[in-house]
Coordinates of C-alpha atoms in Angstrom, one line a residue:
X1168 CA 8.9 18.6 -121.1
X1169 CA 9.3 16.3 -118.0
X1170 CA 8.7 12.6 -118.6
X1171 CA 5.3 11.3 -117.6
X1172 CA 5.0 9.5 -114.3
X1173 CA 2.6 6.5 -114.3
X1174 CA 0.9 5.4 -111.0
X1175 CA -1.7 2.9 -109.9
X1176 CA -5.3 3.7 -110.9
X1177 CA -7.7 4.4 -108.0
X1178 CA -10.1 1.9 -109.7
X1179 CA -7.9 -1.2 -109.3
X1180 CA -8.5 -4.3 -107.3
X1181 CA -6.4 -7.4 -107.0
X1182 CA -6.2 -10.9 -105.7
X1183 CA -4.1 -14.1 -105.8
X1184 CA -5.2 -17.4 -107.1
X1185 CA -4.5 -20.7 -105.3
X1186 CA -1.4 -21.1 -107.5
X1187 CA -0.3 -17.6 -106.5
X1188 CA -1.0 -16.0 -109.9
X1189 CA -1.7 -12.3 -109.4
X1190 CA -5.0 -11.2 -110.9
X1191 CA -5.6 -7.4 -111.4
X1192 CA -8.9 -5.7 -112.3
X1193 CA -9.7 -2.1 -113.3
X1194 CA -13.3 -1.0 -113.2
X1195 CA -12.8 1.9 -115.5
X1196 CA -11.5 -0.2 -118.4
X1197 CA -13.0 -3.6 -117.4
X1198 CA -9.6 -5.2 -117.9
X1199 CA -8.8 -8.4 -115.9
X1200 CA -5.2 -9.5 -116.1
X1201 CA -3.1 -12.3 -114.6
X1202 CA 0.6 -12.4 -113.9
X1203 CA 2.9 -15.3 -113.1
X1204 CA 5.2 -15.4 -110.1
X1205 CA 8.1 -14.4 -112.4
X1206 CA 6.3 -11.3 -113.6
X1207 CA 4.9 -10.2 -110.2
X1208 CA 8.0 -8.3 -108.8
X1209 CA 7.9 -5.9 -111.7
X1210 CA 4.1 -5.5 -111.5
X1211 CA 4.1 -5.0 -107.7
X1212 CA 6.9 -2.4 -107.9
X1213 CA 5.1 -0.5 -110.6
X1214 CA 1.9 -0.4 -108.6
X1215 CA 3.6 0.6 -105.4
X1216 CA 6.2 3.1 -106.6
X1217 CA 5.0 4.2 -110.0
X1218 CA 7.2 4.3 -113.1
X1219 CA 8.7 7.0 -115.3
X1220 CA 11.0 5.6 -118.0
X1221 CA 10.7 1.9 -117.6
X1222 CA 9.8 0.0 -120.8
X1223 CA 8.8 -3.6 -121.0
X1224 CA 6.0 -5.8 -122.2
X1225 CA 4.6 -6.0 -118.7
X1226 CA 4.7 -2.2 -118.2
X1227 CA 3.0 -1.6 -121.6
X1228 CA 0.3 -4.2 -120.6
X1229 CA -0.3 -2.3 -117.4
X1230 CA -0.6 1.0 -119.2
X1231 CA -2.9 -0.1 -122.0
X1232 CA -5.2 -1.9 -119.6
X1233 CA -5.6 1.2 -117.4
X1234 CA -4.0 -0.4 -114.3
X1235 CA -1.4 2.3 -114.5
X1236 CA -2.5 5.9 -115.4
X1237 CA -0.6 9.2 -115.9
X1238 CA -0.2 10.8 -112.5
X1239 CA -1.9 14.1 -113.6
X1240 CA -5.1 12.3 -114.8
X1241 CA -8.2 13.2 -112.8
X1242 CA -9.8 9.8 -112.5
X1243 CA -12.9 11.1 -110.6
X1244 CA -13.6 13.4 -113.5
X1245 CA -13.2 10.4 -115.9
X1246 CA -15.8 8.5 -113.8
X1247 CA -18.2 11.4 -113.9
X1248 CA -17.9 11.6 -117.7
X1249 CA -18.5 7.9 -117.9
X1250 CA -21.8 8.3 -116.1
X1251 CA -22.8 11.0 -118.5
X1252 CA -22.3 8.6 -121.4
X1253 CA -25.4 6.7 -120.1
X1254 CA -27.5 9.5 -121.6
X1255 CA -26.7 8.6 -125.2
X1256 CA -29.6 8.9 -127.5
X1257 CA -28.4 6.4 -130.1
X1258 CA -29.1 3.4 -127.8
X1259 CA -32.4 1.9 -126.8
X1260 CA -33.3 -0.9 -124.4
X1261 CA -36.9 -2.0 -124.1
X1262 CA -38.2 -4.6 -121.6
X1263 CA -41.3 -5.9 -123.3
X1264 CA -44.1 -7.8 -121.5
X1265 CA -46.1 -9.6 -124.3
X1266 CA -48.3 -10.9 -121.4
X1267 CA -48.4 -10.2 -117.7
X1268 CA -50.0 -13.5 -117.0
X1269 CA -48.1 -16.5 -115.6
X1270 CA -48.6 -20.3 -115.4
X1271 CA -46.5 -20.7 -112.3
X1272 CA -47.3 -20.0 -108.7
X1273 CA -43.8 -19.5 -107.2
X1274 CA -43.6 -19.2 -103.5
X1275 CA -41.4 -16.1 -103.5
X1276 CA -42.9 -14.3 -106.4
X1277 CA -43.8 -10.6 -105.9
X1278 CA -46.0 -10.1 -109.0
X1279 CA -49.8 -10.1 -108.9
X1280 CA -50.5 -10.7 -112.6
X1281 CA -53.5 -8.4 -113.0
X1282 CA -53.3 -8.2 -116.8
X1283 CA -53.1 -10.7 -119.6
X1284 CA -51.8 -10.5 -123.2
X1285 CA -50.6 -7.3 -124.8
X1286 CA -53.5 -5.5 -126.5
X1287 CA -53.7 -4.8 -130.2
X1288 CA -53.3 -1.0 -129.8
X1289 CA -50.2 -1.5 -127.7
X1290 CA -48.7 -4.0 -130.2
X1291 CA -49.3 -1.5 -133.0
X1292 CA -47.9 1.4 -131.0
X1293 CA -44.8 -0.5 -130.0
X1294 CA -44.1 -1.5 -133.6
X1295 CA -44.5 2.2 -134.7
X1296 CA -42.4 3.5 -131.9
X1297 CA -39.5 1.3 -132.7
X1298 CA -39.9 2.0 -136.4
X1299 CA -39.7 5.7 -135.8
X1300 CA -36.8 5.5 -133.4
X1301 CA -34.7 3.1 -135.5
X1302 CA -33.3 5.8 -137.8
X1303 CA -31.5 7.4 -134.8
X1304 CA -30.1 4.2 -133.3
X1305 CA -26.8 2.5 -133.3
X1306 CA -28.0 -0.3 -131.2
X1307 CA -31.4 -1.7 -130.0
X1308 CA -31.8 -4.3 -127.3
X1309 CA -35.1 -6.1 -126.4
X1310 CA -35.7 -8.0 -123.2
X1311 CA -38.8 -10.2 -123.2
X1312 CA -40.3 -10.4 -119.7
X1313 CA -43.6 -11.2 -118.0
X1314 CA -45.5 -12.8 -116.3
X1315 CA -44.3 -15.6 -118.5
X1316 CA -43.6 -14.3 -121.9
X1317 CA -43.8 -17.7 -123.7
X1318 CA -47.5 -17.8 -123.0
X1319 CA -47.7 -15.3 -125.9
X1320 CA -45.3 -16.6 -128.5
X1321 CA -47.3 -15.2 -131.3
X1322 CA -46.8 -11.7 -130.0
X1323 CA -43.1 -12.3 -129.6
X1324 CA -43.0 -13.4 -133.2
X1325 CA -45.0 -10.4 -134.6
X1326 CA -43.0 -7.9 -132.6
X1327 CA -39.6 -9.5 -133.2
X1328 CA -40.1 -9.6 -137.0
X1329 CA -41.2 -6.0 -137.0
X1330 CA -38.3 -4.9 -134.8
X1331 CA -35.8 -6.7 -137.0
X1332 CA -37.1 -5.2 -140.1
X1333 CA -37.0 -1.7 -138.6
X1334 CA -33.4 -1.8 -137.4
X1335 CA -32.2 -3.6 -140.5
X1336 CA -33.5 -0.7 -142.6
X1337 CA -31.1 1.7 -140.8
X1338 CA -28.3 -0.9 -140.1
X1339 CA -28.5 -0.7 -136.3
X1340 CA -27.3 -3.5 -134.1
X1341 CA -30.0 -5.7 -132.6
X1342 CA -29.9 -8.1 -129.6
X1343 CA -32.6 -9.7 -127.6
X1344 CA -32.9 -11.8 -124.4
X1345 CA -35.7 -13.5 -122.5
X1346 CA -36.5 -14.4 -118.9
X1347 CA -38.7 -17.4 -118.9
X1348 CA -39.6 -20.2 -116.5
X1349 CA -38.7 -22.6 -119.3
X1350 CA -41.9 -24.7 -119.1
X1351 CA -42.8 -23.8 -122.7
X1352 CA -39.3 -23.6 -124.0
X1353 CA -40.0 -26.6 -126.1
X1354 CA -37.8 -28.2 -128.8
X1355 CA -40.3 -26.7 -131.4
X1356 CA -40.3 -23.2 -130.0
X1357 CA -36.6 -22.8 -129.0
X1358 CA -35.2 -22.8 -132.5
X1359 CA -37.9 -20.1 -133.5
X1360 CA -36.8 -17.9 -130.7
X1361 CA -33.1 -18.2 -131.8
X1362 CA -34.3 -17.4 -135.3
X1363 CA -35.9 -14.2 -134.0
X1364 CA -32.4 -13.3 -132.7
X1365 CA -33.1 -14.0 -129.0
X1366 CA -29.6 -15.0 -128.0
X1367 CA -29.7 -15.0 -124.1
X1368 CA -32.1 -17.1 -122.1
X1369 CA -32.6 -16.9 -118.3
X1370 CA -34.3 -20.1 -116.9
X1371 CA -34.7 -20.8 -113.2
X1372 CA -34.2 -24.2 -111.6
X1373 CA -34.2 -24.0 -107.9
X1374 CA -33.0 -27.5 -107.0
X1375 CA -33.6 -31.2 -107.7
X1376 CA -37.2 -32.0 -108.5
X1377 CA -38.4 -32.4 -104.9
X1378 CA -37.2 -28.9 -104.1
X1379 CA -37.9 -27.2 -107.3
X1380 CA -41.5 -28.5 -107.6
X1381 CA -42.3 -27.2 -104.1
X1382 CA -41.2 -23.7 -104.9
X1383 CA -42.0 -23.4 -108.6
X1384 CA -45.2 -25.4 -109.2
X1385 CA -47.9 -24.7 -111.8
X1386 CA -50.6 -22.3 -110.6
X1387 CA -53.1 -25.1 -110.6
X1388 CA -50.7 -27.5 -109.0
X1389 CA -48.2 -29.9 -110.5
X1390 CA -44.5 -30.2 -110.8
X1391 CA -42.4 -28.4 -113.5
X1392 CA -38.9 -29.6 -113.0
X1393 CA -38.9 -32.6 -115.4
X1394 CA -40.3 -30.7 -118.3
X1395 CA -38.0 -27.7 -117.9
X1396 CA -35.0 -30.0 -117.5
X1397 CA -35.9 -31.9 -120.7
X1398 CA -36.4 -28.6 -122.6
X1399 CA -33.0 -27.5 -121.6
X1400 CA -31.4 -30.8 -122.6
X1401 CA -33.1 -30.6 -126.0
X1402 CA -31.8 -27.1 -126.5
X1403 CA -28.3 -28.6 -126.8
X1404 CA -29.1 -29.8 -130.3
X1405 CA -30.1 -26.4 -131.6
X1406 CA -27.6 -24.7 -133.9
X1407 CA -26.9 -21.0 -133.4
X1408 CA -25.2 -18.6 -131.1
X1409 CA -27.0 -18.4 -127.8
X1410 CA -26.4 -18.5 -124.0
X1411 CA -28.7 -20.1 -121.4
X1412 CA -28.2 -18.8 -117.9
X1413 CA -29.5 -21.5 -115.5
X1414 CA -30.4 -19.4 -112.5
X1415 CA -30.6 -21.1 -109.1
X1416 CA -32.4 -19.1 -106.5
X1417 CA -31.4 -20.3 -103.0
X1418 CA -32.6 -19.7 -99.5
X1419 CA -31.7 -21.0 -96.0
X1420 CA -33.7 -24.1 -96.5
X1421 CA -32.2 -25.2 -99.9
X1422 CA -28.5 -24.7 -99.3
X1423 CA -27.9 -28.4 -98.8
X1424 CA -29.7 -29.3 -102.1
X1425 CA -27.4 -27.3 -104.4
X1426 CA -24.8 -30.0 -104.5
X1427 CA -27.3 -32.5 -105.8
X1428 CA -28.6 -30.0 -108.4
X1429 CA -25.1 -29.3 -109.7
X1430 CA -24.5 -33.0 -110.1
X1431 CA -27.7 -33.3 -112.2
X1432 CA -26.8 -30.3 -114.3
X1433 CA -23.2 -31.4 -114.9
X1434 CA -24.1 -34.6 -116.7
X1435 CA -25.8 -32.9 -119.7
X1436 CA -24.1 -29.4 -119.7
X1437 CA -20.5 -29.8 -118.6
X1438 CA -18.2 -28.6 -121.4
X1439 CA -21.0 -26.8 -123.3
X1440 CA -20.1 -23.1 -122.9
X1441 CA -23.6 -22.1 -123.9
X1442 CA -25.1 -23.4 -120.7
X1443 CA -24.0 -21.3 -117.7
X1444 CA -24.8 -21.2 -114.0
X1445 CA -26.0 -18.2 -112.0
X1446 CA -26.6 -18.4 -108.3
X1447 CA -28.7 -15.8 -106.5
X1448 CA -30.3 -15.5 -103.0
X1449 CA -34.1 -15.3 -102.7
X1450 CA -35.1 -11.9 -101.4
X1451 CA -38.1 -10.2 -100.0
X1452 CA -39.2 -8.4 -103.1
X1453 CA -42.7 -7.3 -102.0
X1454 CA -44.6 -10.6 -102.5
X1455 CA -47.5 -11.8 -100.2
X1456 CA -45.3 -14.4 -98.6
X1457 CA -42.3 -12.2 -97.8
X1458 CA -42.6 -12.7 -94.0
X1459 CA -42.5 -16.5 -94.4
X1460 CA -39.5 -16.7 -96.7
X1461 CA -36.4 -18.2 -95.1
X1462 CA -34.0 -15.7 -96.7
X1463 CA -30.3 -16.0 -96.1
X1464 CA -28.4 -13.3 -94.2
X1465 CA -26.4 -11.0 -96.4
X1466 CA -23.2 -12.6 -95.1
X1467 CA -24.4 -16.1 -96.0
X1468 CA -25.7 -15.0 -99.4
X1469 CA -22.4 -13.3 -100.3
X1470 CA -20.4 -16.5 -99.3
X1471 CA -22.8 -19.1 -100.9
X1472 CA -23.0 -17.3 -104.3
X1473 CA -19.3 -17.9 -104.9
X1474 CA -19.1 -21.2 -103.1
X1475 CA -21.8 -22.6 -105.5
X1476 CA -20.2 -20.9 -108.5
X1477 CA -16.9 -22.7 -107.7
X1478 CA -18.9 -25.9 -107.3
X1479 CA -20.3 -25.6 -110.8
X1480 CA -16.9 -24.8 -112.3
X1481 CA -15.4 -27.8 -110.5
X1482 CA -18.1 -29.9 -112.3
X1483 CA -17.2 -28.4 -115.7
X1484 CA -20.3 -26.1 -116.0
X1485 CA -19.5 -22.5 -117.0
X1486 CA -20.2 -19.5 -114.9
X1487 CA -22.8 -17.1 -116.3
X1488 CA -21.0 -14.5 -118.5
X1489 CA -23.3 -11.9 -117.0
X1490 CA -21.0 -11.9 -114.0
X1491 CA -17.9 -10.8 -115.9
X1492 CA -20.0 -8.4 -118.0
X1493 CA -21.3 -6.7 -114.9
X1494 CA -17.7 -5.7 -114.1
X1495 CA -17.3 -3.8 -117.3
X1496 CA -17.7 0.0 -117.2
X1497 CA -21.4 0.7 -116.5
X1498 CA -21.9 -3.1 -116.4
X1499 CA -23.4 -3.1 -112.9
X1500 CA -25.7 -0.1 -113.5
X1501 CA -29.3 -1.3 -113.2
X1502 CA -31.4 -0.9 -116.4
X1503 CA -33.9 1.1 -114.4
X1504 CA -31.2 3.8 -113.9
X1505 CA -30.4 4.1 -117.6
X1506 CA -32.2 6.9 -119.5
X1507 CA -32.5 4.8 -122.7
X1508 CA -34.3 1.9 -120.9
X1509 CA -38.1 1.5 -120.5
X1510 CA -40.4 -1.3 -119.4
X1511 CA -43.5 -1.7 -121.7
X1512 CA -46.5 -3.2 -119.9
X1513 CA -49.0 -5.2 -121.8
X1514 CA -51.6 -2.4 -121.5
X1515 CA -49.2 0.3 -122.6
X1516 CA -48.2 1.5 -119.2
X1517 CA -44.5 2.5 -119.0
X1518 CA -42.3 1.7 -116.1
X1519 CA -38.6 1.9 -115.2
X1520 CA -38.4 -1.1 -112.9
X1521 CA -39.8 -4.7 -113.1
X1522 CA -39.8 -5.1 -109.3
X1523 CA -42.3 -2.3 -108.4
X1524 CA -45.2 -2.5 -110.8
X1525 CA -47.7 -1.2 -108.1
X1526 CA -45.6 1.8 -107.0
X1527 CA -46.9 5.1 -108.4
X1528 CA -43.4 6.5 -108.7
X1529 CA -42.6 3.6 -111.1
X1530 CA -45.4 4.4 -113.5
X1531 CA -43.5 6.9 -115.7
X1532 CA -45.6 7.2 -118.8
X1533 CA -47.8 5.6 -121.5
X1534 CA -47.4 4.3 -125.0
X1535 CA -50.1 5.1 -127.5
X1536 CA -51.2 3.3 -130.7
X1537 CA -49.6 5.9 -133.0
X1538 CA -46.2 5.2 -131.5
X1539 CA -46.1 8.3 -129.3
X1540 CA -45.0 8.0 -125.7
X1541 CA -45.8 10.4 -123.0
X1542 CA -43.4 10.5 -120.0
X1543 CA -43.6 12.0 -116.6
X1544 CA -40.1 13.4 -116.4
X1545 CA -40.3 14.1 -112.7
X1546 CA -40.8 10.4 -112.0
X1547 CA -38.4 9.5 -114.7
X1548 CA -35.7 11.6 -113.1
X1549 CA -36.0 9.8 -109.8
X1550 CA -34.6 6.7 -111.4
X1551 CA -31.8 8.1 -113.6
X1552 CA -30.2 10.5 -111.1
X1553 CA -26.6 9.6 -110.4
X1554 CA -26.0 7.7 -107.2
X1555 CA -22.3 8.4 -107.4
X1556 CA -22.9 12.1 -107.4
X1557 CA -24.9 12.1 -104.2
X1558 CA -23.2 9.4 -102.2
X1559 CA -19.7 10.3 -101.0
X1560 CA -18.8 6.7 -100.4
X1561 CA -19.7 5.8 -104.0
X1562 CA -17.7 8.7 -105.3
X1563 CA -14.5 7.3 -103.9
X1564 CA -15.2 3.6 -104.4
X1565 CA -12.8 1.5 -106.6
X1566 CA -15.9 0.0 -108.2
X1567 CA -17.5 3.4 -109.1
X1568 CA -17.1 3.1 -112.9
X1569 CA -18.9 -0.3 -113.0
X1570 CA -22.0 0.5 -110.9
X1571 CA -21.9 4.4 -110.6
X1572 CA -23.9 4.1 -107.4
X1573 CA -26.9 2.9 -109.4
X1574 CA -26.8 -0.9 -109.0
X1575 CA -30.4 -0.8 -107.7
X1576 CA -32.0 2.6 -107.6
X1577 CA -35.2 1.0 -106.1
X1578 CA -33.2 -0.3 -103.1
X1579 CA -31.7 3.2 -102.5
X1580 CA -35.1 4.9 -102.8
X1581 CA -36.8 2.4 -100.4
X1582 CA -34.0 2.1 -97.8
X1583 CA -31.7 5.1 -98.2
X1584 CA -28.8 2.7 -98.3
X1585 CA -26.3 2.2 -101.1
X1586 CA -26.9 -0.9 -103.3
X1587 CA -23.6 -2.5 -103.7
X1588 CA -23.5 -5.4 -106.2
X1589 CA -22.4 -8.9 -105.2
X1590 CA -19.3 -8.7 -107.3
X1591 CA -18.1 -5.6 -105.5
X1592 CA -18.8 -7.0 -102.0
X1593 CA -16.6 -10.1 -102.7
X1594 CA -14.3 -8.7 -105.4
X1595 CA -11.4 -10.9 -104.7
X1596 CA -13.5 -14.1 -104.8
X1597 CA -15.3 -12.8 -107.9
X1598 CA -12.0 -12.3 -109.7
X1599 CA -10.8 -15.8 -108.7
X1600 CA -14.0 -17.3 -110.1
X1601 CA -13.7 -15.3 -113.4
X1602 CA -10.1 -16.4 -113.9
X1603 CA -11.0 -20.0 -113.0
X1604 CA -13.8 -19.9 -115.6
X1605 CA -11.4 -18.5 -118.2
X1606 CA -8.7 -21.1 -117.6
X1607 CA -10.8 -24.1 -116.6
X1608 CA -8.0 -25.5 -114.5
X1609 CA -8.1 -26.7 -110.9
X1610 CA -6.3 -24.4 -108.5

């Protein structure tokens, strides 16, 4: 038998840090590695020429991380099989809307808030559905969404306690997260949410008070920055394992205010790994004020995301772990493209996407009080079809295993264009920021 020849994976990407460390990434394994100047000649030679008999610690590292693969391996077939793994039936992700009402009137919001709190028949049906499903699960994940979910904490409590009881009976893993405006994330409620095993919080602050309060005011008028900021500072004193993503939505008019906001956030949160920054551009998501929004160009957005991330890191505030997680295999696939993911409306309507509630093709079924769900599989199939099977560019992309052409199926359906994630568009910068976050040193 001839010895195996090992060559560079087609799913690799690389960059150099400011200190000239070489950072390598493989989207099929999710590995991110760094090599010193002394190690680089061996690494570069292996990537360029391949290897057969060489044995060293560096070479073994490249093999086990998937940076080097056997020459005969069909990596495109591997990627195809990876996509098929999304159809596992022992996983469940539910995005639950305990209420569809909201107490904010954000200028860029796309939701119309036609319904209030989840009805009793839907609560009963959801509890029964999870109870019946739990025996077949290895993992269950709940995302609390709205409207503003913390307007209905009693429903979150009732459902969380029921879900936890159901999955514990069959020893399934359970995780939960919440997207909240943070106004009611009080020092009394926050520990309760952690107790209900909500471990990831997404809270938006769009700038210092004068900016934030213009964009994210109460529906009846009034500022919200001070209360949200105090709620987050109080959360520092809560014991437990959790992460708070402080999301900053920026547009062309707020670029200059980000420096001041980062200065404000650095004072209480620098060095506390639980509080992490996530910067995202405002988009035209279908709201009534879309035409008036001063959105950034794609080029500006792609640059500013990472410029602001570096600014936060330079001030000692962690980068949101969701960024690195999105670069894992399947990590950039939108929840709406995953067969095991559903959105549960407060009236029992089932959706795939939280950005298109009024679209008929997004209304994929209904939940009934006995726990039974009825799905329209023709609509459902629109969301879970494989983008990397139909798009020749996605098929050959180095980032294919991470996003599988399905970073945003809604964008593809509406525009016919491929929805590349921010991390892929600026992969070298993304890798530099991830390594900077890991090492916490100035380059």
